[in-house]
Amino acid sequence: VMNGDIVKCNSGKPDKAPDHAIFVKLMQEAMAANGLDGTKVQVTMGNHDALGHSVSAMKGYYTGTAADWFPAEAAGYYHKTLTGRDQQSYHFFYLNSNTAASAQTSWFQDELAKITDMSAPIFVFMHIPISGSLDDTRWNYTESWIKAALADRPQAIVFSGHTHKTISEDRSIGQNLGFTAVNEGTMT
């Protein structure tokens, strides 16, 4: 999972979104060179990935075999369920933390409600960390709905980047909101 900020595209500066094509090419070459063709790759959108946080602009750079790396959904959030060798369902949610759209809120809550097995692992990937989930409170996703949705899901693990902090600090893992939050750093 590449959890956002694949490129550094800031307003007022030249548009770097086309650099996603370079990222795709380098990843495909590295996977091919290491016999990893066919490896599943998922990408979430970070706040530096496209001017105006345009999901469609970013998606346009993920073509060919990379088309499945980024969501086809226009809003940039999606859910995948994988079944493990143990026949357990594993739920993977990829959220767009660049938006506070009520559609994403309703969708996420509805999708969680469908998971009736309270032991089923839930993995949530979003670029911006949830406010209060990690020690660093700057630049966090402050929407309270996500805290409420996950509060009774201790089996949920939320992975986020955005802070540009090292992943080796103790503050990179938080368990104070009823679920586990993990800072996975960032690529830029």
PDB file of C-alpha atoms in Angstrom:
ATOM      1  CA  VAL A   1       0.000   0.000   0.000  1.00  0.00           C
ATOM      2  CA  MET A   2       1.277   3.410  -0.979  1.00  0.00           C
ATOM      3  CA  ASN A   3      -0.572   5.711   1.391  1.00  0.00           C
ATOM      4  CA  GLY A   4      -0.501   9.051  -0.391  1.00  0.00           C
ATOM      5  CA  ASP A   5       1.951  11.827  -1.192  1.00  0.00           C
ATOM      6  CA  ILE A   6       3.476   9.806  -3.997  1.00  0.00           C
ATOM      7  CA  VAL A   7       4.538  13.098  -5.601  1.00  0.00           C
ATOM      8  CA  LYS A   8       4.851  16.646  -4.276  1.00  0.00           C
ATOM      9  CA  CYS A   9       2.229  18.689  -6.068  1.00  0.00           C
ATOM     10  CA  ASN A  10       1.497  22.010  -4.338  1.00  0.00           C
ATOM     11  CA  SER A  11      -0.693  24.896  -5.392  1.00  0.00           C
ATOM     12  CA  GLY A  12       1.208  27.886  -6.698  1.00  0.00           C
ATOM     13  CA  LYS A  13       3.946  25.643  -8.069  1.00  0.00           C
ATOM     14  CA  PRO A  14       4.251  23.695 -11.319  1.00  0.00           C
ATOM     15  CA  ASP A  15       1.856  20.749 -11.499  1.00  0.00           C
ATOM     16  CA  LYS A  16       3.815  17.622 -10.542  1.00  0.00           C
ATOM     17  CA  ALA A  17       0.862  15.232 -10.943  1.00  0.00           C
ATOM     18  CA  PRO A  18       2.387  13.861 -14.191  1.00  0.00           C
ATOM     19  CA  ASP A  19       5.195  12.483 -12.002  1.00  0.00           C
ATOM     20  CA  HIS A  20       2.766   9.708 -11.054  1.00  0.00           C
ATOM     21  CA  ALA A  21       3.536   8.163 -14.453  1.00  0.00           C
ATOM     22  CA  ILE A  22       7.227   8.063 -13.473  1.00  0.00           C
ATOM     23  CA  PHE A  23       6.340   6.402 -10.157  1.00  0.00           C
ATOM     24  CA  VAL A  24       4.248   3.767 -11.952  1.00  0.00           C
ATOM     25  CA  LYS A  25       7.039   3.050 -14.438  1.00  0.00           C
ATOM     26  CA  LEU A  26       9.694   2.739 -11.704  1.00  0.00           C
ATOM     27  CA  MET A  27       7.489   0.487  -9.553  1.00  0.00           C
ATOM     28  CA  GLN A  28       6.674  -1.780 -12.502  1.00  0.00           C
ATOM     29  CA  GLU A  29      10.334  -2.015 -13.498  1.00  0.00           C
ATOM     30  CA  ALA A  30      11.408  -2.800  -9.910  1.00  0.00           C
ATOM     31  CA  MET A  31       8.708  -5.448  -9.504  1.00  0.00           C
ATOM     32  CA  ALA A  32       9.623  -7.061 -12.828  1.00  0.00           C
ATOM     33  CA  ALA A  33      13.350  -7.051 -11.988  1.00  0.00           C
ATOM     34  CA  ASN A  34      12.629  -8.806  -8.703  1.00  0.00           C
ATOM     35  CA  GLY A  35      10.146 -11.363  -9.999  1.00  0.00           C
ATOM     36  CA  LEU A  36       7.219  -9.600  -8.356  1.00  0.00           C
ATOM     37  CA  ASP A  37       5.023  -9.179 -11.427  1.00  0.00           C
ATOM     38  CA  GLY A  38       1.416  -9.480 -10.405  1.00  0.00           C
ATOM     39  CA  THR A  39       2.013  -8.140  -6.902  1.00  0.00           C
ATOM     40  CA  LYS A  40      -1.101  -6.401  -5.612  1.00  0.00           C
ATOM     41  CA  VAL A  41      -0.479  -2.668  -5.138  1.00  0.00           C
ATOM     42  CA  GLN A  42      -2.980  -0.197  -3.698  1.00  0.00           C
ATOM     43  CA  VAL A  43      -2.617   3.577  -3.636  1.00  0.00           C
ATOM     44  CA  THR A  44      -4.496   6.111  -1.551  1.00  0.00           C
ATOM     45  CA  MET A  45      -4.592   9.785  -2.369  1.00  0.00           C
ATOM     46  CA  GLY A  46      -2.488  12.203  -0.351  1.00  0.00           C
ATOM     47  CA  ASN A  47      -2.829  15.941  -0.134  1.00  0.00           C
ATOM     48  CA  HIS A  48       0.181  16.508  -2.432  1.00  0.00           C
ATOM     49  CA  ASP A  49      -0.817  14.077  -5.193  1.00  0.00           C
ATOM     50  CA  ALA A  50      -2.836  16.374  -7.472  1.00  0.00           C
ATOM     51  CA  LEU A  51      -3.702  20.047  -7.623  1.00  0.00           C
ATOM     52  CA  GLY A  52      -7.180  20.543  -6.243  1.00  0.00           C
ATOM     53  CA  HIS A  53      -7.150  16.963  -4.878  1.00  0.00           C
ATOM     54  CA  SER A  54      -8.637  15.688  -8.129  1.00  0.00           C
ATOM     55  CA  VAL A  55      -9.132  11.931  -7.934  1.00  0.00           C
ATOM     56  CA  SER A  56      -9.768  11.706 -11.675  1.00  0.00           C
ATOM     57  CA  ALA A  57      -6.561  13.623 -12.446  1.00  0.00           C
ATOM     58  CA  MET A  58      -4.519  11.243 -10.332  1.00  0.00           C
ATOM     59  CA  LYS A  59      -6.295   8.122 -11.634  1.00  0.00           C
ATOM     60  CA  GLY A  60      -5.354   9.089 -15.192  1.00  0.00           C
ATOM     61  CA  TYR A  61      -1.706   8.223 -14.503  1.00  0.00           C
ATOM     62  CA  TYR A  62      -2.496   4.684 -13.331  1.00  0.00           C
ATOM     63  CA  THR A  63      -3.083   2.824 -16.572  1.00  0.00           C
ATOM     64  CA  GLY A  64      -2.380  -0.597 -18.026  1.00  0.00           C
ATOM     65  CA  THR A  65      -1.406  -3.093 -15.340  1.00  0.00           C
ATOM     66  CA  ALA A  66      -1.392  -0.242 -12.786  1.00  0.00           C
ATOM     67  CA  ALA A  67      -5.081   0.567 -13.375  1.00  0.00           C
ATOM     68  CA  ASP A  68      -6.086  -1.524 -10.347  1.00  0.00           C
ATOM     69  CA  TRP A  69      -3.642   0.276  -8.067  1.00  0.00           C
ATOM     70  CA  PHE A  70      -5.912   3.270  -7.596  1.00  0.00           C
ATOM     71  CA  PRO A  71      -9.686   3.186  -7.065  1.00  0.00           C
ATOM     72  CA  ALA A  72     -12.038   3.383  -9.977  1.00  0.00           C
ATOM     73  CA  GLU A  73     -14.539   5.106  -7.684  1.00  0.00           C
ATOM     74  CA  ALA A  74     -14.690   8.796  -8.501  1.00  0.00           C
ATOM     75  CA  ALA A  75     -14.499   9.893  -4.873  1.00  0.00           C
ATOM     76  CA  GLY A  76     -11.288   7.972  -4.129  1.00  0.00           C
ATOM     77  CA  TYR A  77     -12.501   5.593  -1.422  1.00  0.00           C
ATOM     78  CA  TYR A  78     -13.249   1.892  -1.638  1.00  0.00           C
ATOM     79  CA  HIS A  79     -13.465  -1.414   0.263  1.00  0.00           C
ATOM     80  CA  LYS A  80     -11.914  -4.757  -0.634  1.00  0.00           C
ATOM     81  CA  THR A  81     -12.477  -8.012   1.193  1.00  0.00           C
ATOM     82  CA  LEU A  82      -9.914 -10.769   0.912  1.00  0.00           C
ATOM     83  CA  THR A  83     -10.287 -14.302   2.202  1.00  0.00           C
ATOM     84  CA  GLY A  84      -7.214 -15.735   3.859  1.00  0.00           C
ATOM     85  CA  ARG A  85      -5.988 -19.311   3.782  1.00  0.00           C
ATOM     86  CA  ASP A  86      -7.741 -19.678   7.133  1.00  0.00           C
ATOM     87  CA  GLN A  87     -11.029 -18.773   5.398  1.00  0.00           C
ATOM     88  CA  GLN A  88     -11.200 -15.612   7.547  1.00  0.00           C
ATOM     89  CA  SER A  89     -12.432 -12.453   5.826  1.00  0.00           C
ATOM     90  CA  TYR A  90     -10.010  -9.544   5.933  1.00  0.00           C
ATOM     91  CA  HIS A  91     -11.471  -6.102   5.241  1.00  0.00           C
ATOM     92  CA  PHE A  92      -9.390  -3.381   3.620  1.00  0.00           C
ATOM     93  CA  PHE A  93     -10.757   0.155   3.463  1.00  0.00           C
ATOM     94  CA  TYR A  94      -9.037   2.878   1.467  1.00  0.00           C
ATOM     95  CA  LEU A  95     -10.366   6.321   2.421  1.00  0.00           C
ATOM     96  CA  ASN A  96      -9.912   9.746   0.862  1.00  0.00           C
ATOM     97  CA  SER A  97      -8.872  11.928   3.791  1.00  0.00           C
ATOM     98  CA  ASN A  98      -8.737  14.973   1.524  1.00  0.00           C
ATOM     99  CA  THR A  99     -12.495  15.225   1.774  1.00  0.00           C
ATOM    100  CA  ALA A 100     -15.073  15.343   4.535  1.00  0.00           C
ATOM    101  CA  ALA A 101     -17.857  14.399   2.150  1.00  0.00           C
ATOM    102  CA  SER A 102     -20.958  13.056   3.827  1.00  0.00           C
ATOM    103  CA  ALA A 103     -21.201  10.417   1.086  1.00  0.00           C
ATOM    104  CA  GLN A 104     -17.927   8.855   2.263  1.00  0.00           C
ATOM    105  CA  THR A 105     -19.126   9.030   5.882  1.00  0.00           C
ATOM    106  CA  SER A 106     -22.391   7.227   5.124  1.00  0.00           C
ATOM    107  CA  TRP A 107     -20.691   4.707   2.867  1.00  0.00           C
ATOM    108  CA  PHE A 108     -18.022   3.855   5.481  1.00  0.00           C
ATOM    109  CA  GLN A 109     -20.558   3.480   8.282  1.00  0.00           C
ATOM    110  CA  ASP A 110     -22.772   1.285   6.059  1.00  0.00           C
ATOM    111  CA  GLU A 111     -19.826  -0.898   5.027  1.00  0.00           C
ATOM    112  CA  LEU A 112     -18.723  -1.345   8.655  1.00  0.00           C
ATOM    113  CA  ALA A 113     -22.274  -2.274   9.659  1.00  0.00           C
ATOM    114  CA  LYS A 114     -22.169  -5.131   7.126  1.00  0.00           C
ATOM    115  CA  ILE A 115     -19.243  -6.668   9.030  1.00  0.00           C
ATOM    116  CA  THR A 116     -21.103  -8.644  11.666  1.00  0.00           C
ATOM    117  CA  ASP A 117     -18.151 -10.786  12.725  1.00  0.00           C
ATOM    118  CA  MET A 118     -16.630  -8.566  15.413  1.00  0.00           C
ATOM    119  CA  SER A 119     -13.395 -10.562  15.257  1.00  0.00           C
ATOM    120  CA  ALA A 120     -12.911  -9.935  11.525  1.00  0.00           C
ATOM    121  CA  PRO A 121      -9.739  -7.910  10.995  1.00  0.00           C
ATOM    122  CA  ILE A 122     -10.282  -4.422   9.564  1.00  0.00           C
ATOM    123  CA  PHE A 123      -7.458  -2.482   7.943  1.00  0.00           C
ATOM    124  CA  VAL A 124      -8.071   1.184   7.139  1.00  0.00           C
ATOM    125  CA  PHE A 125      -5.690   3.172   4.958  1.00  0.00           C
ATOM    126  CA  MET A 126      -5.971   6.938   4.786  1.00  0.00           C
ATOM    127  CA  HIS A 127      -3.313   9.509   4.139  1.00  0.00           C
ATOM    128  CA  ILE A 128      -4.053  11.981   6.930  1.00  0.00           C
ATOM    129  CA  PRO A 129      -4.073  10.526  10.473  1.00  0.00           C
ATOM    130  CA  ILE A 130      -7.182  10.700  12.624  1.00  0.00           C
ATOM    131  CA  SER A 131      -7.031  13.519  15.152  1.00  0.00           C
ATOM    132  CA  GLY A 132      -5.954  12.261  18.567  1.00  0.00           C
ATOM    133  CA  SER A 133      -4.914   8.841  17.288  1.00  0.00           C
ATOM    134  CA  LEU A 134      -1.191   9.541  17.280  1.00  0.00           C
ATOM    135  CA  ASP A 135       0.948  11.755  19.496  1.00  0.00           C
ATOM    136  CA  ASP A 136       1.462  14.464  16.873  1.00  0.00           C
ATOM    137  CA  THR A 137      -1.777  16.427  16.598  1.00  0.00           C
ATOM    138  CA  ARG A 138      -0.774  18.758  13.770  1.00  0.00           C
ATOM    139  CA  TRP A 139      -2.237  18.246  10.304  1.00  0.00           C
ATOM    140  CA  ASN A 140      -4.742  15.601  11.363  1.00  0.00           C
ATOM    141  CA  TYR A 141      -8.068  14.528   9.931  1.00  0.00           C
ATOM    142  CA  THR A 142     -10.448  16.055  12.446  1.00  0.00           C
ATOM    143  CA  GLU A 143     -13.701  14.472  11.333  1.00  0.00           C
ATOM    144  CA  SER A 144     -15.202  12.899  14.466  1.00  0.00           C
ATOM    145  CA  TRP A 145     -17.394  10.447  12.520  1.00  0.00           C
ATOM    146  CA  ILE A 146     -14.473   8.150  11.826  1.00  0.00           C
ATOM    147  CA  LYS A 147     -13.492   7.962  15.508  1.00  0.00           C
ATOM    148  CA  ALA A 148     -17.077   7.083  16.396  1.00  0.00           C
ATOM    149  CA  ALA A 149     -17.311   4.487  13.612  1.00  0.00           C
ATOM    150  CA  LEU A 150     -14.170   2.682  14.772  1.00  0.00           C
ATOM    151  CA  ALA A 151     -14.456   3.167  18.550  1.00  0.00           C
ATOM    152  CA  ASP A 152     -16.100  -0.232  19.084  1.00  0.00           C
ATOM    153  CA  ARG A 153     -13.825  -2.021  16.612  1.00  0.00           C
ATOM    154  CA  PRO A 154     -10.687  -2.939  18.592  1.00  0.00           C
ATOM    155  CA  GLN A 155      -9.668  -5.234  15.733  1.00  0.00           C
ATOM    156  CA  ALA A 156      -9.340  -2.207  13.413  1.00  0.00           C
ATOM    157  CA  ILE A 157      -5.922  -0.880  12.480  1.00  0.00           C
ATOM    158  CA  VAL A 158      -5.716   2.527  10.795  1.00  0.00           C
ATOM    159  CA  PHE A 159      -2.582   3.233   8.747  1.00  0.00           C
ATOM    160  CA  SER A 160      -1.747   6.818   7.817  1.00  0.00           C
ATOM    161  CA  GLY A 161       1.132   8.887   6.492  1.00  0.00           C
ATOM    162  CA  HIS A 162       1.127  12.654   6.005  1.00  0.00           C
ATOM    163  CA  THR A 163       3.191  13.660   9.040  1.00  0.00           C
ATOM    164  CA  HIS A 164       6.557  13.027   7.350  1.00  0.00           C
ATOM    165  CA  LYS A 165       7.761  11.636  10.684  1.00  0.00           C
ATOM    166  CA  THR A 166      10.002   8.645  11.124  1.00  0.00           C
ATOM    167  CA  ILE A 167       8.246   5.351  11.709  1.00  0.00           C
ATOM    168  CA  SER A 168      10.752   4.245  14.364  1.00  0.00           C
ATOM    169  CA  GLU A 169       9.386   6.508  17.124  1.00  0.00           C
ATOM    170  CA  ASP A 170       7.175   5.083  19.878  1.00  0.00           C
ATOM    171  CA  ARG A 171       4.690   7.853  19.016  1.00  0.00           C
ATOM    172  CA  SER A 172       4.095   6.162  15.655  1.00  0.00           C
ATOM    173  CA  ILE A 173       1.577   3.759  17.206  1.00  0.00           C
ATOM    174  CA  GLY A 174      -1.487   4.810  19.187  1.00  0.00           C
ATOM    175  CA  GLN A 175      -4.185   2.744  20.855  1.00  0.00           C
ATOM    176  CA  ASN A 176      -6.038   5.356  22.849  1.00  0.00           C
ATOM    177  CA  LEU A 177      -9.255   5.624  20.796  1.00  0.00           C
ATOM    178  CA  GLY A 178     -10.515   2.037  20.843  1.00  0.00           C
ATOM    179  CA  PHE A 179      -8.602   0.975  17.716  1.00  0.00           C
ATOM    180  CA  THR A 180      -4.936   0.891  16.723  1.00  0.00           C
ATOM    181  CA  ALA A 181      -3.434   3.739  14.700  1.00  0.00           C
ATOM    182  CA  VAL A 182      -0.084   3.402  12.916  1.00  0.00           C
ATOM    183  CA  ASN A 183       1.990   6.177  11.338  1.00  0.00           C
ATOM    184  CA  GLU A 184       3.696   4.757   8.283  1.00  0.00           C
ATOM    185  CA  GLY A 185       5.576   7.891   7.291  1.00  0.00           C
ATOM    186  CA  THR A 186       5.361   9.176   3.752  1.00  0.00           C
ATOM    187  CA  MET A 187       7.121   8.867   0.423  1.00  0.00           C
ATOM    188  CA  THR A 188       7.946  12.546  -0.168  1.00  0.00           C
TER     189      THR A 188
END
